[in-house]
Amino acid sequence: MNLLEHQGKQLLAQAGLPVPRGRVATTPEAAEQAAAVLGCRVALKAQVPAGKRGKAGGIVFADDPAQAREAAAGLLGSELGGNAVDAVLVEQSADIARELYASVLNDPATKGPLVLFCPSGGMDIEEIGARDPELIRRLAVDIRTGLTAASARALVEGLGLGERVEEQASAALLTMYRLYRTVEAELVEVNPLVVTSADDVVALDAKISLDPGALGRHAELVADLVPDQDATGTELERRGRDLGLQFLELDGEVGVLANGAGLTMTTLDAVTHYGGTPANFLEIGGDAYTKATPALRLVLDNPRVRSLVVNFCGAFARTDVMTEGVLTAIEELRPELPIFFSIHGTGEEKAIRLVRERLGVDPYDTMDDAVRAAIAAAAPAGKVAG
Amino acid sequence: MLVSERDNVVVQGLTGRQGSFWAERMAECGTRIVAGASPGKGGREVGGVPVYDSVAEAARQHRLDVSVLFVPPLAVRKAACDAISAGVRKIVLLTEHVPYQDVMHVLGEARDSDAQVLGPNTAGLVVPGVASVGIMPGFAGNIFRPGSIGVISRSGSLGTLVALNLVSAGYGQSAFIGIGGDPILGTTTLDAVRELDADERTEAVVLVGEIGGSMEEDAADYIATMRKPVVAFIAGRSAPPDRRMGHAGAIVSAGKGSGTSKVDALTSAGAAVVDLPSGIGDALKAAGVLPGVAV
């Protein structure tokens, strides 16, 4: 779960890392007022969970409250990287002498936390890495012992930052690591970590991503943060999210219902491979079969969908149970579009029998055959799919 | 990680609904389940298998080689550490949504004790005709049959489809290693490839990857050195970029972890990359691996 910049900064500030003075505004009037209170040149930053805001025009500067009001009016209600801008952070414009990069993240390669520090920040870490990989310092941390002050210090030394900045930068790394642990983040990234002309170290941006699996242990944090999240996606996608389903609306014509992320992606690949266009990604494995009716309704409410593939491969999830759920949903919703089944694995004999008995159709022997039939059925009359 | 006919298995969470259901399925596949462990349930029996309060206690009565965990996400860390400190050297973590920092802690403990971890969020391990540890349909003859193909998959459902395609094409499997769908895994693609390369029963490797992360790319250098043929399928190549599709590992960002990057890396390493699982049989034949099942 990605936090917005102001949410991340609030956590960082609470943990002890300095951030610029700022206020969140959801109306131009509030932005004007915030600028007046700050009493200096301000930056207005669109609060969306997406990177590269500067390049996309999501950061605007204002010299006085009237300008701030005007800038906020332009940003609020606009769209940035597919996200609606509902709020702006009005922040004291930073006095930047130097930009650094710092992050703590989960590293699949070392199977533990990784601390990254780079004396040249501001741009994407991938770009820095591509340009000059030697510049990025990395430290794999044993999560059982944690990041020590000495190793944090070693990460920032020998780069000509000077004693005062080194001390603050290593303190920033320790704070970020502590926060990464306490909120169980997947990522705590500060880019840029700014050195001001007075040699103060300040977090100018904050990207924090929380581990969804650990949210249950952070009820207070979640209660504070969640309301601002996830206004992204289409109306159907938001409906799916409210139902707890993984649903993505795509622009094709063949609807897909499958169990398991890997199998669902493969079904989409097959639709594409055989010349069709998938209408959605929807995974209904595991417990999601209990939501078969609302799930099927999501697929059918997509105005572009013309046929449907149901592809089940049972390992843990039993295909007979999933099929039962889908058949009940079909009987309830009585969709007019043609449906093509492929069913294999745990519970398949019963599942296939159920489809025959209740729909009077035979599942296909292979996923490939079911997909090809669905593509042919989705093709407009007179046009035959290859 | 592989499992042999001599391995004794302890099922953590055996008294639960899933634990008892799958213990029975695993036993059907030949798995030697000698004990269960469920806190507070010591002294019971499930299907004739004695249950202990902890793996530590079970280890006083039995030699334990493998532990498979049917426990809820927030209980995994404690349960896995119980098994590791009791001396179990192979740990299979089936649970989905285990907090990543708990996983890292468990993997740290495992490293210090020379224990191997499979998962989390894995469907487990099958050696057809020998044992099945986890929640794969190892008991289904149209999906798993003893043979010479080693399969590696992140996903259980897709792994099932691939195993099914192999059997339909006349092949059997030497092993199925479900490595799991999470970003932080005890056994990576590379670890599993090495294991199958060293395994005498494995003649060829079928690698089932997914977009996201860099595990397939990371295995490519090693694959380039292998004599055994490798056939790969990468799921999600048609997925739109920057959209998360199910597995936490399956997110593509800025071209990194994309299907193209994985296909290029594997192709350069000499693997045959197929467009769909139904093409795996033909690719194996083209690589000179003949269909056949072991007796």
Coordinates of C-alpha atoms in Angstrom, one line a residue, chain B residues 20-267:
Chain B
S20 CA -6.0 -32.6 8.3
F21 CA -7.5 -32.6 4.8
W22 CA -4.1 -32.1 3.0
A23 CA -2.3 -34.5 5.4
E24 CA -4.5 -37.2 4.1
R25 CA -3.9 -36.2 0.4
M26 CA -0.2 -36.1 1.0
A27 CA -0.2 -39.5 2.6
E28 CA -2.0 -40.9 -0.5
C29 CA 1.1 -39.7 -2.5
G30 CA 3.4 -41.7 -0.2
T31 CA 4.6 -38.9 2.1
R32 CA 5.8 -40.2 5.5
I33 CA 3.9 -38.1 7.9
V34 CA 5.1 -39.1 11.4
A35 CA 3.9 -36.2 13.6
G36 CA 1.8 -33.1 13.8
A37 CA 2.4 -30.0 15.9
S38 CA -0.3 -27.6 17.1
P39 CA 0.1 -25.4 20.2
G40 CA -2.2 -26.6 22.9
K41 CA -3.4 -29.7 21.0
G42 CA -0.6 -32.0 22.2
G43 CA -1.7 -35.6 23.0
R44 CA -4.3 -35.9 20.2
E45 CA -4.2 -38.0 17.1
V46 CA -5.3 -37.1 13.6
G47 CA -5.7 -40.0 11.3
G48 CA -3.4 -42.1 13.5
V49 CA -0.7 -39.4 13.5
P50 CA 0.4 -38.2 17.0
V51 CA 0.1 -34.4 17.6
Y52 CA 2.5 -32.5 19.8
D53 CA 2.4 -29.0 21.3
S54 CA 5.5 -28.0 19.4
V55 CA 8.0 -29.3 16.8
A56 CA 10.6 -29.3 19.6
E57 CA 8.4 -31.8 21.5
A58 CA 7.8 -33.9 18.4
A59 CA 11.5 -34.0 17.7
R60 CA 12.1 -35.8 21.0
Q61 CA 10.0 -38.7 19.8
H62 CA 10.7 -38.7 16.0
R63 CA 13.5 -38.0 13.5
L64 CA 12.0 -35.0 11.5
D65 CA 13.4 -34.0 8.1
V66 CA 10.7 -31.8 6.7
S67 CA 8.1 -29.5 8.2
V68 CA 5.1 -28.3 6.3
L69 CA 3.1 -25.4 7.8
F70 CA -0.7 -25.0 7.7
V71 CA -0.7 -22.0 10.0
P72 CA -2.2 -18.5 9.7
P73 CA 0.0 -15.7 8.4
L74 CA 0.8 -14.0 11.7
A75 CA 1.7 -17.3 13.4
V76 CA 4.2 -18.4 10.7
R77 CA 7.3 -16.7 12.2
K78 CA 7.0 -18.4 15.5
A79 CA 6.0 -21.8 14.0
A80 CA 8.8 -21.8 11.5
C81 CA 11.4 -20.8 14.1
D82 CA 10.1 -23.7 16.3
A83 CA 10.8 -26.1 13.5
I84 CA 14.2 -24.7 12.6
S85 CA 15.4 -24.6 16.2
A86 CA 14.1 -28.2 16.6
G87 CA 16.6 -29.2 13.9
V88 CA 14.3 -29.6 11.0
R89 CA 16.3 -28.8 7.8
K90 CA 13.5 -28.5 5.2
I91 CA 10.7 -26.0 5.8
V92 CA 7.7 -25.6 3.5
L93 CA 5.8 -22.3 4.1
L94 CA 2.5 -22.6 2.3
T95 CA 0.8 -19.5 3.9
E96 CA 0.0 -16.5 1.8
H97 CA 0.2 -12.9 3.2
V98 CA 3.0 -13.6 5.7
P99 CA 4.4 -10.2 6.7
Y100 CA 7.7 -9.8 4.7
Q101 CA 9.7 -8.8 7.7
D102 CA 8.6 -12.0 9.5
V103 CA 9.8 -14.0 6.4
M104 CA 13.2 -12.2 6.5
H105 CA 13.5 -13.1 10.2
V106 CA 12.7 -16.8 9.4
L107 CA 15.2 -16.9 6.5
G108 CA 17.9 -15.4 8.8
E109 CA 17.3 -18.2 11.3
A110 CA 17.3 -20.8 8.5
R111 CA 20.6 -19.5 7.1
D112 CA 22.3 -19.8 10.5
S113 CA 21.0 -23.4 10.9
D114 CA 21.6 -24.5 7.3
A115 CA 17.9 -25.2 6.9
Q116 CA 16.2 -24.8 3.5
V117 CA 13.0 -22.9 3.2
L118 CA 10.5 -23.2 0.4
G119 CA 8.0 -20.4 0.1
P120 CA 6.1 -18.6 1.5
N121 CA 3.0 -18.5 -0.6
T122 CA 3.9 -21.7 -2.3
A123 CA 1.8 -24.7 -3.3
G124 CA 4.7 -26.9 -2.2
L125 CA 6.8 -29.8 -3.6
V126 CA 5.9 -33.0 -5.4
V127 CA 8.1 -35.9 -6.3
P128 CA 5.6 -38.1 -8.1
G129 CA 5.5 -41.7 -6.8
V130 CA 7.5 -40.6 -3.8
A131 CA 6.0 -37.8 -1.8
S132 CA 4.0 -34.6 -2.0
V133 CA 4.5 -31.9 0.6
G134 CA 1.9 -29.1 0.3
I135 CA -1.3 -28.4 -1.6
M136 CA -0.6 -29.6 -5.1
P137 CA -2.8 -32.4 -6.6
G138 CA 0.1 -34.9 -6.4
F139 CA -2.6 -37.6 -6.2
A140 CA -4.1 -36.9 -9.6
G141 CA -2.7 -39.3 -12.2
N142 CA -3.6 -37.1 -15.2
I143 CA -1.4 -34.3 -13.7
F144 CA 1.5 -35.9 -11.9
R145 CA 3.3 -39.1 -13.1
P146 CA 6.9 -40.2 -12.3
G147 CA 9.2 -39.1 -15.0
S148 CA 12.3 -37.1 -15.9
I149 CA 11.1 -33.5 -16.1
G150 CA 11.8 -31.1 -13.3
V151 CA 9.3 -28.3 -13.0
I152 CA 9.7 -24.9 -11.2
S153 CA 6.7 -22.7 -10.8
R154 CA 5.8 -19.6 -8.7
S155 CA 2.1 -20.4 -9.0
G156 CA 0.1 -23.5 -7.9
S157 CA -2.7 -23.1 -10.4
L158 CA -0.4 -22.4 -13.4
G159 CA 2.0 -25.1 -12.1
T160 CA -1.0 -27.5 -12.3
L161 CA -1.7 -26.5 -15.9
V162 CA 1.9 -27.1 -16.9
A163 CA 2.1 -30.4 -15.1
L164 CA -1.1 -31.4 -16.9
N165 CA 0.3 -30.4 -20.2
L166 CA 3.5 -32.5 -19.6
V167 CA 1.5 -35.6 -18.8
S168 CA -0.8 -35.0 -21.9
A169 CA 2.4 -34.8 -24.0
G170 CA 3.6 -38.1 -22.7
Y171 CA 6.1 -36.9 -20.1
G172 CA 6.3 -37.4 -16.3
Q173 CA 7.9 -35.3 -13.7
S174 CA 11.0 -36.0 -11.6
A175 CA 10.0 -33.1 -9.3
F176 CA 7.7 -30.1 -9.1
I177 CA 9.1 -27.3 -7.0
G178 CA 6.6 -24.5 -6.2
I179 CA 8.8 -21.6 -5.2
G180 CA 6.0 -19.3 -4.3
G181 CA 4.5 -16.0 -5.4
D182 CA 6.0 -13.6 -2.9
P183 CA 8.8 -11.2 -3.6
I184 CA 10.9 -12.5 -0.7
L185 CA 11.4 -16.3 -1.0
G186 CA 13.5 -18.9 0.8
T187 CA 14.1 -20.7 -2.5
T188 CA 14.6 -18.6 -5.6
T189 CA 14.3 -19.6 -9.2
L190 CA 18.1 -19.9 -9.3
D191 CA 18.2 -22.1 -6.2
A192 CA 15.6 -24.4 -7.7
V193 CA 17.4 -24.6 -11.0
R194 CA 20.6 -25.6 -9.3
E195 CA 18.8 -28.2 -7.3
L196 CA 17.2 -29.8 -10.4
D197 CA 20.5 -29.6 -12.3
A198 CA 22.1 -31.6 -9.6
D199 CA 19.2 -34.1 -9.4
E200 CA 20.0 -37.4 -11.0
R201 CA 16.4 -38.2 -11.9
T202 CA 15.9 -34.9 -13.8
E203 CA 16.7 -34.9 -17.5
A204 CA 15.3 -31.5 -18.4
V205 CA 14.0 -28.5 -16.6
V206 CA 10.7 -26.7 -17.2
L207 CA 10.8 -23.2 -15.8
V208 CA 7.5 -21.4 -15.3
G209 CA 8.1 -17.8 -14.6
E210 CA 6.1 -14.7 -14.3
I211 CA 6.5 -11.0 -15.1
G212 CA 7.8 -9.0 -12.2
G213 CA 10.9 -9.2 -10.1
S214 CA 14.2 -10.4 -11.6
M215 CA 14.4 -14.0 -10.4
E216 CA 14.3 -15.4 -14.0
E217 CA 17.0 -13.0 -15.2
D218 CA 19.1 -13.9 -12.1
A219 CA 18.9 -17.6 -13.0
A220 CA 20.0 -17.0 -16.7
D221 CA 23.8 -17.0 -16.1
Y222 CA 23.6 -20.3 -14.4
I223 CA 21.2 -21.8 -17.1
A224 CA 23.8 -20.8 -19.7
T225 CA 26.3 -23.2 -18.1
M226 CA 23.8 -26.2 -17.9
R227 CA 23.9 -29.3 -20.1
K228 CA 20.4 -30.3 -19.3
P229 CA 17.8 -28.6 -21.6
V230 CA 15.7 -25.9 -20.2
V231 CA 12.2 -24.9 -21.5
A232 CA 10.6 -21.8 -20.1
F233 CA 7.2 -20.2 -20.1
I234 CA 6.8 -16.6 -18.7
A235 CA 3.2 -15.8 -17.7
G236 CA 1.9 -12.2 -18.0
R237 CA 3.7 -11.2 -21.2
S238 CA 0.5 -9.6 -22.5
A239 CA -0.1 -7.7 -19.3
P240 CA -0.3 -3.9 -19.5
P241 CA 2.7 -2.3 -17.8
D242 CA 2.5 -0.8 -14.3
R243 CA -0.6 -2.8 -13.3
R244 CA -0.4 -5.2 -10.5
M245 CA -1.8 -8.6 -11.3
G246 CA -2.3 -10.8 -8.3
H247 CA 1.0 -12.0 -7.1
A248 CA 3.0 -9.5 -5.1
G249 CA 5.9 -10.4 -7.3
A250 CA 4.1 -9.7 -10.6
I251 CA 4.4 -5.9 -11.0
V252 CA 6.2 -4.5 -14.0
S253 CA 7.8 -1.1 -13.7
A254 CA 9.8 0.8 -16.2
G255 CA 10.5 -2.2 -18.3
K256 CA 12.3 -3.9 -15.4
G257 CA 10.9 -7.4 -14.8
S258 CA 9.0 -7.3 -18.0
G259 CA 8.2 -10.4 -20.1
T260 CA 10.6 -9.2 -22.8
S261 CA 13.5 -8.8 -20.4
K262 CA 13.0 -12.3 -19.0
V263 CA 12.5 -13.9 -22.5
D264 CA 15.6 -12.2 -23.8
A265 CA 17.7 -13.3 -20.8
L266 CA 16.5 -16.9 -20.9
T267 CA 16.8 -17.1 -24.7

